[in-house]
Every structure is written in C-alpha cells, then in structure tokens.
Amino acid sequence: MSRLTVLARAVAAAGLAGLALSACAVTSVPAQAPVTIKIVGFNDYHGNLESPGTFGANSAVPSAQRPPVGGADYLAAYVARMRAANPNTVVVGAGDFIGATPLISSLFFDEPAVETLNKIGVEFSAVGNHEFDKGKDELRRLQNGGCKLTNGAPDANSCRGYGSAVPGSFDGAKFRWLSANVVETATGKTLLPAYGIKTFGKVKVAFIGMTLKGTPGIVTPTGVAGLTFRDEAQTVNELVPRLRAQGIEAIVVLVHQGGFQGTGNSDINGCVGDLAGSDIAEIVKQLDNAVDLVISGHTHAAYNCSRNTLDNGSVARSTGLPNKLGRKVPVTSASAFGRVLTEVDMTIDPVTRDVLDVSPRNRLIDRTDGEVTAAITANPEVKNVVQAYKNAVSPLANQVVGRITAPLANAADAAGEMPAGDLIADAQLQATQPAALGGAVMAFMNPGGVRNPGFVNTAGTYPYDLTYGDAFTVQPFGNSLVTMTLTAQQLKDLLEQQFAGCKNQTTTRILQVSNGLQYRWSASAPACAKVTDVSFTPTDVQAVPPVATGPTEQIVVGGVVQNPNRTYRVTVNNFMATGGDGFTVLTGGASTQGGAQDIDALVAYLAGYQAPAAAYDPAAAVLRKPRIQRVP
C-alpha cells in the first residue's frame, strides 16, 4: 500500500520534487501499464509423489464422479500450463512439503519429495511443523543437499538421485524454505531466511514465510530443541518497515496455519462462515495493512476467502478475512497432498508499486484432463522420477503383513475411539509387554498420529491383505516406543489432560488405549474433572487372540483415584513421552526404557493375523470394545 500518489512519484522522478504540485508545475507523464503476475500456491504436499486418490471440487459431488487428482507429474504439468499463460509466475508453498510422507518418499529420507518439488518449480515455501520431524539439522541438509549419514557413512537409501543432477547424489532444495518467526535461541538469529523477494521487471514482491507458533507442542521436542517460535502476526508486522525501505509494496504471507469452512457443501473456492474462530482468522486480524495476500495451510482444508469466493458450490460473494484495520485480505488454502493448486493473478502498479487487484482461484489437479495428460506424455521427466522411486520401494511396499476382515478407519466415534487407534495401541503394548522389553501393561496412542485413511482397502472388498505400504501410510513417523512407570494418580491426570483447559492443554485429543483398559468421560463435567471411571484388566496381547490374565481392577471410581500410589508400566511413543501434543504429565514418568520403532511394532503385531491364521476382526469380543465411553 503506497504512501505516495502516482503524481508525486512522477514529479520526484523528473527532478521536480521542490516544485508545488499544481497545474502549472507538472507536465504530463505517460501512464505505465499495470504489471500482472501469477502466484501459484499449494501446501501440505507431504511427499505425495503419486495420486492420493479422488477428490471433488465440491463436497456435494458424488464419490463416483470425483476424478483422480494430484501426483507430482500432474502438479508439474499444471504449473507449466499456468506459467505458459503468464511468464511472470512464481510458485510458492505454505509448509509441510515433507514429513508424514508415504513410503515412496519417507524410505529415502524425503529426498524424492524435495526433488519433485524442484521439478515442479517451487521457489519459496514456509516451513511447516512437519519440516521439524527429524530436527533442524536434517531440515538444513534437505535445503542444502548431500547424503544422509548413518553411523558416519552415506545411508543406502539416501542419494539415489533419480531427480537430482547426478545419479548417486542429492542436490537439495532449489527452492528456499522461509521461517521468519523461528529463532535459534543460542544466536538470536532466524533459523532460515525470513523472507524471499522476486522481481518482475521493476516490481518486487516479497514473500514472508511463517511457521505456526504452536509447533513445539505438536512435534517431537527434540526436533525443535534450541529454537524459539515467535508470534506470527507480530513477526510479520515487524518486517513491514524493512520491506518498505527496499521499495516493496506487494507483500504476501506464506503461513503454516489455517482454518476450516463452516457447515454446508464446502467448495474448494468457498469460505463458508469466513473461517470464524480459526487460528488463521486470528492471525490475519492482527496483520499490518501492508499485507496483500495470505496463503495458508496446516489444516488440509481448501478455501478461497477473496472476491472469488463461491460458497456451497453456487453462492458467489466477495469476501476475505479482516486485518487490523478491518480491510478484507484474500486468504487461501489448497487442501493437501497435491490435490489442489491456488492460482492467483495479482496486478501491480509499476510506478507506485501498489497492489491494484488480487484474484485467487483454487484449481483441482484433475488427472483426467486430456491436455495435461498429453503434455506429460510429451515430457515425462517428472513421471520418470516418480516411477524410478516407485520401482525402488515396491518390493517393501507390496509385502503383505496382515489380514483384516473389515475396514479400520481413523475416524473417531462420539467418544473419541478409532478402530485404527485400537489396533495401534495393542501393537505397541505387544512390542513392550515382555519384561526385558519394558514390562508394559498398557499403551496409549495420540490420535493425531493415526494417519488417514486408517487400515482400509480402497477397493472396498474384505477380507483384505494389508501391505507394508498400507501400514506405513497409517504410521509414517518413525517414532520409537518408550515405556515408563506412572502412578494411578498420574494415569488419571494423563486422561484428564486429553481435554482442552486441563493442565495447559489447548485442544481436546482423545488418546487411543490398549486392550484391557477402559474408561468413561463426561462431556458436561469441567476441565480436569471429566474422567469418571477407569478400569484395567491385565491382558496378554502376545497371545493371538489376546487373553485376560487377571481380575479387573478399578483404578478410578466416580472420579476418585482408588490407590493413587499404585504404579503401572505404560508405553507411549517418544513424541508423547517428551510432552508432545501437550501431554506434559508423561514427562514425569519414571524408569523410562526405549523400544522398537512404531512401524516395526505394528508390522510384528499384524503378523499374527496373516494367512493361514485368522484375519483380524475389529468386532471380536476379546478386543473388549468399546474401550472409551462418553457420558452426559
């Protein structure tokens, strides 16, 4: 937003700054045509080199009519088509380009994700929370290139180089990761650059990268050790004068934080409810008036809050999210996994450098588009990179690890229990139940770690042979198991800390629990007093099917812990053990012992349900469900 008129700029440029701005003092200056640039944005790629499945431009589109979408080859081809329409194009991201990735990327330390993003043409991206899954040093390696070292030597799964300049190497990201609000505590300097600038002729556009300030609460604490996460809006506002001093008036914020549309048949270009009450709305309403566009992410939702908003697929209206002065700023998000791209046409006055217009539209990355398919056939470079990694990972991905009789989704019921979560908790208990491996009697799994879609067959037929690839899709983090001793009182405190408002918990997160543990919670009770009853039946999950080995014990009755000092050996993943997801009660656990990786525990558990043994039946009585009950 310029502070000078076009007339004043013209006078100053002509060396007439000392003359009065009057009709007799100013000669006519030829008008310069506005500059239109194209910004292509997306978020939460999560290394989805291949299509994540089908998706509809509107949630009302019947499933059978939703086309297959995404895939690195189609993303690259769509970007190329957009760039051909306007050479003044820049491709940007709003974070989580890596981390929690499918096996095709994660097995190779997410180098395939970076290589394909390079070929898509990304130039700047905010750092998301998942970029910290393996810590800041690994993030820097992915930025700068070089092989992953294991025990001092290049790892066999690193530097395959199918998408790098030389086979057997890794180029690193050709785009620049940005994170203005992440500061290294020891130096007081930002971990990565705060912003990037791209010049189009005489016009400069700044892109400020922002990581959600709540990152330390949702990643493994060791991944963010030594880092401070500052407030998003405050950080942006402090940068505005610095950018203006460089003659920059066009400012775009790339922020890994988001919201959700309200109820209705949400369209990818909708903004139902204007994201009311969301984290992104709170950030935007504090932003300086200089910010012209916000490209967001994190929630995996699609929305387009702008003059092109299309609520419920048909109701068009002009909107945006209000900034600190009440001006409505365009705010977008492009779903996740490469299903959608946001195409923004931004018009800028080349003299004042003011942004004159911002016109965003979310575009479905439709794999049935004949023109795009033909372009990929003519130039299969990205497709070939994906195929090379697919060939490399397929022997492991296609290995059958278990058999199920019905789908086990990661969707929770009204009490918060997930069929997929039950299985994972049981697997983690099995891996740590032997005395030498921890002596655990119960296990807890954080719900956010049970990834979509759970254990299902997309074809819909059962019984179904689960593959390693299926299992890895649900457990992609590579977390290790930790067994610790908790008292009965700590168990009660842990269960209470599931609910927002108790012990600094900010979001309700219902833990998934292992076989033998059952509890009730009251929806109407106040924070820190919701858990009414907890019972525990010692159960041998080494046996298939599992077998109860002792009488049921009442740990909590009517909200009262019966024997507060009684101790139990409890297993969680290392993310939770160090206070992840706000479960700080676990940091008080005693006699901790490390264990296997979560994916290895899961595969070992599923092995008990491979043919010729009976398939896993989520409705079997020996699994003691429901394990969680919600009461009024």
Short mmCIF file of N, CA and C in Angstrom, two decimals, residues 304-447:
data_model
loop_
_atom_site.label_atom_id
_atom_site.label_comp_id
_atom_site.label_asym_id
_atom_site.label_seq_id
_atom_site.Cartn_x
_atom_site.Cartn_y
_atom_site.Cartn_z
N ASN A 304 -11.11 -20.41 -0.23
CA ASN A 304 -10.71 -19.24 -1.01
C ASN A 304 -11.54 -18.06 -0.52
N CYS A 305 -11.00 -17.35 0.45
CA CYS A 305 -11.69 -16.19 1.01
C CYS A 305 -11.20 -14.95 0.27
N SER A 306 -11.94 -14.55 -0.76
CA SER A 306 -11.49 -13.47 -1.63
C SER A 306 -12.69 -12.93 -2.40
N ARG A 307 -12.42 -12.12 -3.40
CA ARG A 307 -13.52 -11.62 -4.22
C ARG A 307 -14.08 -12.71 -5.12
N ASN A 308 -13.44 -13.89 -5.13
CA ASN A 308 -13.91 -15.01 -5.94
C ASN A 308 -14.52 -16.13 -5.10
N THR A 309 -14.92 -15.83 -3.89
CA THR A 309 -15.49 -16.86 -3.03
C THR A 309 -16.77 -17.44 -3.63
N LEU A 310 -16.87 -18.77 -3.55
CA LEU A 310 -18.02 -19.49 -4.11
C LEU A 310 -18.54 -20.45 -3.06
N ASP A 311 -19.34 -19.94 -2.14
CA ASP A 311 -19.83 -20.77 -1.05
C ASP A 311 -20.78 -21.86 -1.54
N ASN A 312 -20.61 -23.06 -0.96
CA ASN A 312 -21.52 -24.18 -1.25
C ASN A 312 -21.65 -24.49 -2.73
N GLY A 313 -20.64 -24.14 -3.49
CA GLY A 313 -20.62 -24.51 -4.90
C GLY A 313 -21.45 -23.64 -5.80
N SER A 314 -22.23 -22.70 -5.26
CA SER A 314 -23.10 -21.91 -6.14
C SER A 314 -23.29 -20.47 -5.68
N VAL A 315 -23.14 -20.19 -4.39
CA VAL A 315 -23.42 -18.86 -3.87
C VAL A 315 -22.14 -18.02 -3.95
N ALA A 316 -22.06 -17.13 -4.95
CA ALA A 316 -20.87 -16.31 -5.14
C ALA A 316 -20.97 -15.04 -4.30
N ARG A 317 -19.88 -14.66 -3.69
CA ARG A 317 -19.83 -13.41 -2.94
C ARG A 317 -18.38 -12.95 -2.82
N SER A 318 -18.20 -11.69 -2.54
CA SER A 318 -16.87 -11.14 -2.36
C SER A 318 -16.58 -11.04 -0.87
N THR A 319 -15.46 -11.62 -0.45
CA THR A 319 -15.12 -11.58 0.97
C THR A 319 -13.62 -11.60 1.15
N GLY A 320 -13.16 -12.02 2.27
CA GLY A 320 -11.78 -12.04 2.70
C GLY A 320 -11.80 -12.04 4.20
N LEU A 321 -10.65 -12.07 4.84
CA LEU A 321 -10.61 -12.01 6.29
C LEU A 321 -10.11 -10.64 6.72
N PRO A 322 -10.77 -9.99 7.68
CA PRO A 322 -10.39 -8.63 8.06
C PRO A 322 -9.04 -8.56 8.75
N ASN A 323 -8.25 -7.54 8.36
CA ASN A 323 -6.97 -7.31 9.04
C ASN A 323 -7.17 -6.35 10.20
N LYS A 324 -6.10 -5.82 10.75
CA LYS A 324 -6.21 -4.99 11.96
C LYS A 324 -6.98 -3.69 11.72
N LEU A 325 -7.07 -3.26 10.45
CA LEU A 325 -7.84 -2.06 10.12
C LEU A 325 -9.23 -2.40 9.60
N GLY A 326 -9.54 -3.69 9.52
CA GLY A 326 -10.85 -4.11 9.04
C GLY A 326 -10.90 -4.36 7.55
N ARG A 327 -9.81 -4.05 6.83
CA ARG A 327 -9.79 -4.32 5.39
C ARG A 327 -9.75 -5.83 5.18
N LYS A 328 -10.53 -6.32 4.22
CA LYS A 328 -10.59 -7.76 3.96
C LYS A 328 -9.45 -8.18 3.03
N VAL A 329 -8.65 -9.08 3.55
CA VAL A 329 -7.47 -9.57 2.84
C VAL A 329 -7.77 -10.95 2.26
N PRO A 330 -7.39 -11.21 1.00
CA PRO A 330 -7.60 -12.55 0.44
C PRO A 330 -6.77 -13.59 1.21
N VAL A 331 -7.41 -14.70 1.58
CA VAL A 331 -6.75 -15.78 2.31
C VAL A 331 -7.13 -17.10 1.63
N THR A 332 -6.13 -17.91 1.30
CA THR A 332 -6.39 -19.14 0.56
C THR A 332 -5.72 -20.34 1.23
N SER A 333 -6.20 -21.52 0.87
CA SER A 333 -5.54 -22.78 1.22
C SER A 333 -5.92 -23.81 0.16
N ALA A 334 -4.97 -24.70 -0.16
CA ALA A 334 -5.15 -25.61 -1.29
C ALA A 334 -5.25 -27.07 -0.87
N SER A 335 -6.07 -27.35 0.14
CA SER A 335 -6.27 -28.72 0.60
C SER A 335 -4.93 -29.33 1.01
N ALA A 336 -4.61 -30.51 0.49
CA ALA A 336 -3.36 -31.19 0.86
C ALA A 336 -3.04 -32.26 -0.17
N PHE A 337 -1.82 -32.77 -0.10
CA PHE A 337 -1.36 -33.91 -0.90
C PHE A 337 -1.32 -33.64 -2.40
N GLY A 338 -1.29 -32.35 -2.79
CA GLY A 338 -1.22 -32.02 -4.22
C GLY A 338 -2.53 -32.17 -4.95
N ARG A 339 -3.64 -32.14 -4.22
CA ARG A 339 -4.95 -32.29 -4.87
C ARG A 339 -5.41 -31.00 -5.53
N VAL A 340 -4.91 -29.86 -5.05
CA VAL A 340 -5.39 -28.55 -5.50
C VAL A 340 -4.19 -27.60 -5.62
N LEU A 341 -4.25 -26.71 -6.59
CA LEU A 341 -3.32 -25.59 -6.68
C LEU A 341 -4.12 -24.29 -6.61
N THR A 342 -3.55 -23.29 -5.94
CA THR A 342 -4.17 -21.97 -5.92
C THR A 342 -3.49 -21.11 -6.97
N GLU A 343 -4.27 -20.60 -7.91
CA GLU A 343 -3.76 -19.74 -8.98
C GLU A 343 -4.21 -18.31 -8.69
N VAL A 344 -3.25 -17.43 -8.45
CA VAL A 344 -3.54 -16.05 -8.07
C VAL A 344 -3.01 -15.11 -9.14
N ASP A 345 -3.88 -14.28 -9.68
CA ASP A 345 -3.46 -13.21 -10.57
C ASP A 345 -3.40 -11.92 -9.77
N MET A 346 -2.21 -11.36 -9.66
CA MET A 346 -2.01 -10.13 -8.87
C MET A 346 -1.57 -9.02 -9.82
N THR A 347 -2.28 -7.91 -9.78
CA THR A 347 -1.97 -6.76 -10.63
C THR A 347 -1.34 -5.66 -9.79
N ILE A 348 -0.21 -5.11 -10.29
CA ILE A 348 0.57 -4.15 -9.52
C ILE A 348 0.85 -2.92 -10.38
N ASP A 349 0.72 -1.76 -9.77
CA ASP A 349 1.07 -0.51 -10.44
C ASP A 349 2.60 -0.39 -10.46
N PRO A 350 3.23 -0.29 -11.65
CA PRO A 350 4.70 -0.28 -11.70
C PRO A 350 5.31 1.01 -11.17
N VAL A 351 4.52 2.08 -11.04
CA VAL A 351 5.04 3.35 -10.54
C VAL A 351 4.94 3.42 -9.02
N THR A 352 3.74 3.24 -8.50
CA THR A 352 3.56 3.29 -7.04
C THR A 352 3.94 1.98 -6.37
N ARG A 353 3.95 0.93 -7.18
CA ARG A 353 4.21 -0.44 -6.71
C ARG A 353 3.08 -0.96 -5.82
N ASP A 354 1.96 -0.26 -5.82
CA ASP A 354 0.77 -0.71 -5.11
C ASP A 354 0.16 -1.94 -5.77
N VAL A 355 -0.40 -2.81 -4.97
CA VAL A 355 -1.19 -3.93 -5.50
C VAL A 355 -2.58 -3.40 -5.82
N LEU A 356 -2.96 -3.52 -7.08
CA LEU A 356 -4.25 -2.99 -7.54
C LEU A 356 -5.36 -4.03 -7.44
N ASP A 357 -5.00 -5.30 -7.59
CA ASP A 357 -6.03 -6.34 -7.59
C ASP A 357 -5.40 -7.68 -7.25
N VAL A 358 -6.14 -8.50 -6.52
CA VAL A 358 -5.72 -9.87 -6.20
C VAL A 358 -6.89 -10.78 -6.51
N SER A 359 -6.67 -11.72 -7.42
CA SER A 359 -7.76 -12.59 -7.87
C SER A 359 -7.34 -14.06 -7.76
N PRO A 360 -7.65 -14.73 -6.64
CA PRO A 360 -7.27 -16.14 -6.46
C PRO A 360 -8.38 -17.11 -6.89
N ARG A 361 -7.97 -18.25 -7.39
CA ARG A 361 -8.89 -19.36 -7.66
C ARG A 361 -8.19 -20.67 -7.37
N ASN A 362 -8.89 -21.55 -6.68
CA ASN A 362 -8.37 -22.89 -6.44
C ASN A 362 -8.72 -23.79 -7.61
N ARG A 363 -7.71 -24.51 -8.12
CA ARG A 363 -7.88 -25.37 -9.29
C ARG A 363 -7.65 -26.82 -8.89
N LEU A 364 -8.59 -27.68 -9.23
CA LEU A 364 -8.44 -29.11 -8.99
C LEU A 364 -7.39 -29.68 -9.93
N ILE A 365 -6.48 -30.48 -9.40
CA ILE A 365 -5.45 -31.11 -10.23
C ILE A 365 -6.02 -32.43 -10.76
N ASP A 366 -6.78 -32.30 -11.82
CA ASP A 366 -7.59 -33.38 -12.39
C ASP A 366 -6.73 -34.23 -13.33
N ARG A 367 -6.54 -35.50 -12.98
CA ARG A 367 -5.71 -36.39 -13.79
C ARG A 367 -6.43 -36.89 -15.04
N THR A 368 -7.70 -36.51 -15.20
CA THR A 368 -8.41 -36.88 -16.43
C THR A 368 -8.36 -35.77 -17.47
N ASP A 369 -7.67 -34.67 -17.19
CA ASP A 369 -7.53 -33.56 -18.13
C ASP A 369 -6.66 -34.03 -19.31
N GLY A 370 -7.28 -34.14 -20.49
CA GLY A 370 -6.58 -34.67 -21.65
C GLY A 370 -5.40 -33.84 -22.10
N GLU A 371 -5.53 -32.53 -22.02
CA GLU A 371 -4.44 -31.65 -22.44
C GLU A 371 -3.22 -31.82 -21.55
N VAL A 372 -3.45 -31.91 -20.24
CA VAL A 372 -2.35 -32.09 -19.30
C VAL A 372 -1.72 -33.47 -19.46
N THR A 373 -2.55 -34.49 -19.65
CA THR A 373 -2.03 -35.84 -19.86
C THR A 373 -1.14 -35.89 -21.10
N ALA A 374 -1.55 -35.22 -22.16
CA ALA A 374 -0.75 -35.18 -23.38
C ALA A 374 0.59 -34.48 -23.14
N ALA A 375 0.57 -33.43 -22.31
CA ALA A 375 1.81 -32.71 -22.02
C ALA A 375 2.78 -33.60 -21.25
N ILE A 376 2.25 -34.43 -20.35
CA ILE A 376 3.10 -35.35 -19.59
C ILE A 376 3.68 -36.42 -20.50
N THR A 377 2.87 -36.89 -21.43
CA THR A 377 3.36 -37.88 -22.40
C THR A 377 4.50 -37.30 -23.23
N ALA A 378 4.36 -36.02 -23.61
CA ALA A 378 5.39 -35.38 -24.42
C ALA A 378 6.65 -35.08 -23.60
N ASN A 379 6.50 -34.86 -22.31
CA ASN A 379 7.64 -34.56 -21.45
C ASN A 379 7.48 -35.33 -20.13
N PRO A 380 7.91 -36.60 -20.11
CA PRO A 380 7.66 -37.46 -18.94
C PRO A 380 8.74 -37.37 -17.87
N GLU A 381 9.50 -36.29 -17.81
CA GLU A 381 10.62 -36.21 -16.88
C GLU A 381 10.20 -36.46 -15.43
N VAL A 382 9.18 -35.75 -14.96
CA VAL A 382 8.76 -35.91 -13.56
C VAL A 382 8.14 -37.30 -13.36
N LYS A 383 7.36 -37.73 -14.32
CA LYS A 383 6.75 -39.07 -14.24
C LYS A 383 7.83 -40.14 -14.12
N ASN A 384 8.92 -39.97 -14.84
CA ASN A 384 10.00 -40.95 -14.78
C ASN A 384 10.70 -40.97 -13.43
N VAL A 385 10.83 -39.79 -12.81
CA VAL A 385 11.42 -39.73 -11.47
C VAL A 385 10.55 -40.49 -10.47
N VAL A 386 9.24 -40.25 -10.54
CA VAL A 386 8.31 -40.94 -9.64
C VAL A 386 8.37 -42.44 -9.87
N GLN A 387 8.40 -42.86 -11.12
CA GLN A 387 8.44 -44.29 -11.43
C GLN A 387 9.72 -44.94 -10.91
N ALA A 388 10.83 -44.22 -10.99
CA ALA A 388 12.10 -44.76 -10.51
C ALA A 388 12.04 -45.02 -9.00
N TYR A 389 11.48 -44.08 -8.26
CA TYR A 389 11.35 -44.30 -6.81
C TYR A 389 10.30 -45.37 -6.50
N LYS A 390 9.25 -45.43 -7.31
CA LYS A 390 8.24 -46.46 -7.11
C LYS A 390 8.85 -47.84 -7.30
N ASN A 391 9.66 -47.98 -8.32
CA ASN A 391 10.33 -49.27 -8.56
C ASN A 391 11.26 -49.62 -7.40
N ALA A 392 11.93 -48.62 -6.85
CA ALA A 392 12.88 -48.87 -5.77
C ALA A 392 12.19 -49.28 -4.48
N VAL A 393 10.98 -48.76 -4.25
CA VAL A 393 10.31 -49.01 -2.98
C VAL A 393 9.33 -50.19 -3.06
N SER A 394 8.95 -50.60 -4.25
CA SER A 394 7.86 -51.58 -4.40
C SER A 394 8.09 -52.92 -3.72
N PRO A 395 9.31 -53.48 -3.70
CA PRO A 395 9.46 -54.77 -3.01
C PRO A 395 9.04 -54.72 -1.55
N LEU A 396 9.35 -53.63 -0.88
CA LEU A 396 8.95 -53.50 0.52
C LEU A 396 7.49 -53.09 0.63
N ALA A 397 7.04 -52.16 -0.19
CA ALA A 397 5.67 -51.64 -0.09
C ALA A 397 4.62 -52.71 -0.34
N ASN A 398 4.89 -53.65 -1.21
CA ASN A 398 3.89 -54.66 -1.59
C ASN A 398 3.92 -55.91 -0.73
N GLN A 399 4.78 -55.95 0.23
CA GLN A 399 4.87 -57.11 1.11
C GLN A 399 3.64 -57.19 2.00
N VAL A 400 2.93 -58.31 2.00
CA VAL A 400 1.74 -58.50 2.84
C VAL A 400 2.16 -58.71 4.29
N VAL A 401 1.56 -57.94 5.19
CA VAL A 401 1.95 -58.01 6.60
C VAL A 401 0.82 -58.48 7.51
N GLY A 402 -0.40 -58.54 7.01
CA GLY A 402 -1.52 -58.96 7.84
C GLY A 402 -2.81 -58.99 7.03
N ARG A 403 -3.88 -59.44 7.70
CA ARG A 403 -5.16 -59.59 7.01
C ARG A 403 -6.26 -59.08 7.93
N ILE A 404 -7.22 -58.32 7.38
CA ILE A 404 -8.31 -57.76 8.18
C ILE A 404 -9.65 -58.15 7.57
N THR A 405 -10.66 -58.27 8.43
CA THR A 405 -11.99 -58.69 7.97
C THR A 405 -12.89 -57.51 7.62
N ALA A 406 -12.51 -56.31 8.04
CA ALA A 406 -13.36 -55.13 7.84
C ALA A 406 -12.48 -53.89 7.89
N PRO A 407 -12.97 -52.76 7.38
CA PRO A 407 -12.16 -51.54 7.44
C PRO A 407 -11.97 -51.05 8.87
N LEU A 408 -10.78 -50.52 9.14
CA LEU A 408 -10.48 -49.92 10.43
C LEU A 408 -10.06 -48.47 10.15
N ALA A 409 -11.03 -47.59 10.15
CA ALA A 409 -10.78 -46.20 9.79
C ALA A 409 -10.11 -45.44 10.93
N ASN A 410 -9.56 -44.27 10.58
CA ASN A 410 -9.00 -43.42 11.64
C ASN A 410 -10.02 -42.37 12.08
N ALA A 411 -11.27 -42.54 11.69
CA ALA A 411 -12.34 -41.64 12.13
C ALA A 411 -12.79 -42.07 13.52
N ALA A 412 -12.96 -41.08 14.39
CA ALA A 412 -13.35 -41.38 15.77
C ALA A 412 -14.85 -41.38 15.95
N ASP A 413 -15.34 -42.19 16.90
CA ASP A 413 -16.76 -42.15 17.24
C ASP A 413 -17.01 -41.00 18.22
N ALA A 414 -18.21 -40.90 18.74
CA ALA A 414 -18.56 -39.77 19.60
C ALA A 414 -17.71 -39.71 20.86
N ALA A 415 -17.20 -40.86 21.29
CA ALA A 415 -16.37 -40.90 22.50
C ALA A 415 -14.91 -40.59 22.19
N GLY A 416 -14.54 -40.67 20.90
CA GLY A 416 -13.17 -40.40 20.51
C GLY A 416 -12.37 -41.63 20.14
N GLU A 417 -13.02 -42.80 20.14
CA GLU A 417 -12.30 -44.04 19.86
C GLU A 417 -12.24 -44.31 18.36
N MET A 418 -11.07 -44.73 17.89
CA MET A 418 -10.84 -45.05 16.48
C MET A 418 -10.53 -46.54 16.32
N PRO A 419 -11.15 -47.22 15.38
CA PRO A 419 -10.78 -48.63 15.15
C PRO A 419 -9.30 -48.80 14.85
N ALA A 420 -8.74 -47.91 14.03
CA ALA A 420 -7.32 -47.99 13.72
C ALA A 420 -6.47 -47.70 14.95
N GLY A 421 -6.94 -46.79 15.80
CA GLY A 421 -6.19 -46.45 17.01
C GLY A 421 -6.12 -47.60 17.99
N ASP A 422 -7.21 -48.37 18.10
CA ASP A 422 -7.21 -49.54 18.98
C ASP A 422 -6.12 -50.52 18.56
N LEU A 423 -6.04 -50.79 17.26
CA LEU A 423 -5.06 -51.75 16.77
C LEU A 423 -3.64 -51.27 17.04
N ILE A 424 -3.37 -50.00 16.80
CA ILE A 424 -2.02 -49.47 17.01
C ILE A 424 -1.63 -49.53 18.48
N ALA A 425 -2.55 -49.17 19.36
CA ALA A 425 -2.25 -49.24 20.80
C ALA A 425 -1.93 -50.66 21.22
N ASP A 426 -2.68 -51.63 20.69
CA ASP A 426 -2.42 -53.03 21.01
C ASP A 426 -1.06 -53.48 20.49
N ALA A 427 -0.70 -53.01 19.29
CA ALA A 427 0.59 -53.37 18.72
C ALA A 427 1.73 -52.83 19.57
N GLN A 428 1.57 -51.62 20.10
CA GLN A 428 2.62 -51.03 20.90
C GLN A 428 2.72 -51.70 22.27
N LEU A 429 1.59 -52.16 22.79
CA LEU A 429 1.63 -52.92 24.03
C LEU A 429 2.32 -54.26 23.79
N GLN A 430 1.98 -54.94 22.72
CA GLN A 430 2.60 -56.24 22.43
C GLN A 430 4.12 -56.11 22.33
N ALA A 431 4.60 -55.04 21.69
CA ALA A 431 6.04 -54.87 21.47
C ALA A 431 6.81 -54.61 22.76
N THR A 432 6.12 -54.13 23.78
CA THR A 432 6.82 -53.76 25.02
C THR A 432 6.33 -54.53 26.24
N GLN A 433 5.49 -55.53 26.04
CA GLN A 433 4.95 -56.29 27.18
C GLN A 433 5.96 -57.23 27.82
N PRO A 434 6.83 -57.90 27.06
CA PRO A 434 7.83 -58.75 27.72
C PRO A 434 8.67 -57.96 28.71
N ALA A 435 9.02 -58.58 29.83
CA ALA A 435 9.74 -57.89 30.89
C ALA A 435 11.04 -57.26 30.39
N ALA A 436 11.74 -57.98 29.52
CA ALA A 436 13.02 -57.48 29.02
C ALA A 436 12.85 -56.29 28.08
N LEU A 437 11.64 -56.10 27.55
CA LEU A 437 11.39 -55.03 26.57
C LEU A 437 10.61 -53.87 27.17
N GLY A 438 10.41 -53.90 28.48
CA GLY A 438 9.73 -52.79 29.13
C GLY A 438 8.74 -53.20 30.19
N GLY A 439 8.15 -54.41 30.05
CA GLY A 439 7.19 -54.89 31.04
C GLY A 439 5.92 -54.06 31.07
N ALA A 440 5.47 -53.57 29.93
CA ALA A 440 4.28 -52.71 29.88
C ALA A 440 3.02 -53.51 30.13
N VAL A 441 2.03 -52.84 30.73
CA VAL A 441 0.72 -53.45 30.93
C VAL A 441 -0.38 -52.70 30.17
N MET A 442 -0.04 -51.51 29.69
CA MET A 442 -1.00 -50.73 28.90
C MET A 442 -0.24 -49.78 27.99
N ALA A 443 -0.92 -49.32 26.93
CA ALA A 443 -0.30 -48.40 25.98
C ALA A 443 -1.30 -47.35 25.55
N PHE A 444 -0.78 -46.18 25.21
CA PHE A 444 -1.59 -45.07 24.73
C PHE A 444 -1.03 -44.57 23.39
N MET A 445 -1.94 -44.20 22.49
CA MET A 445 -1.54 -43.66 21.19
C MET A 445 -2.22 -42.32 20.97
N ASN A 446 -1.43 -41.32 20.56
CA ASN A 446 -2.03 -40.00 20.29
C ASN A 446 -2.85 -40.05 19.01
N PRO A 447 -4.03 -39.47 19.00
CA PRO A 447 -4.93 -39.59 17.84
C PRO A 447 -4.37 -38.97 16.57
#
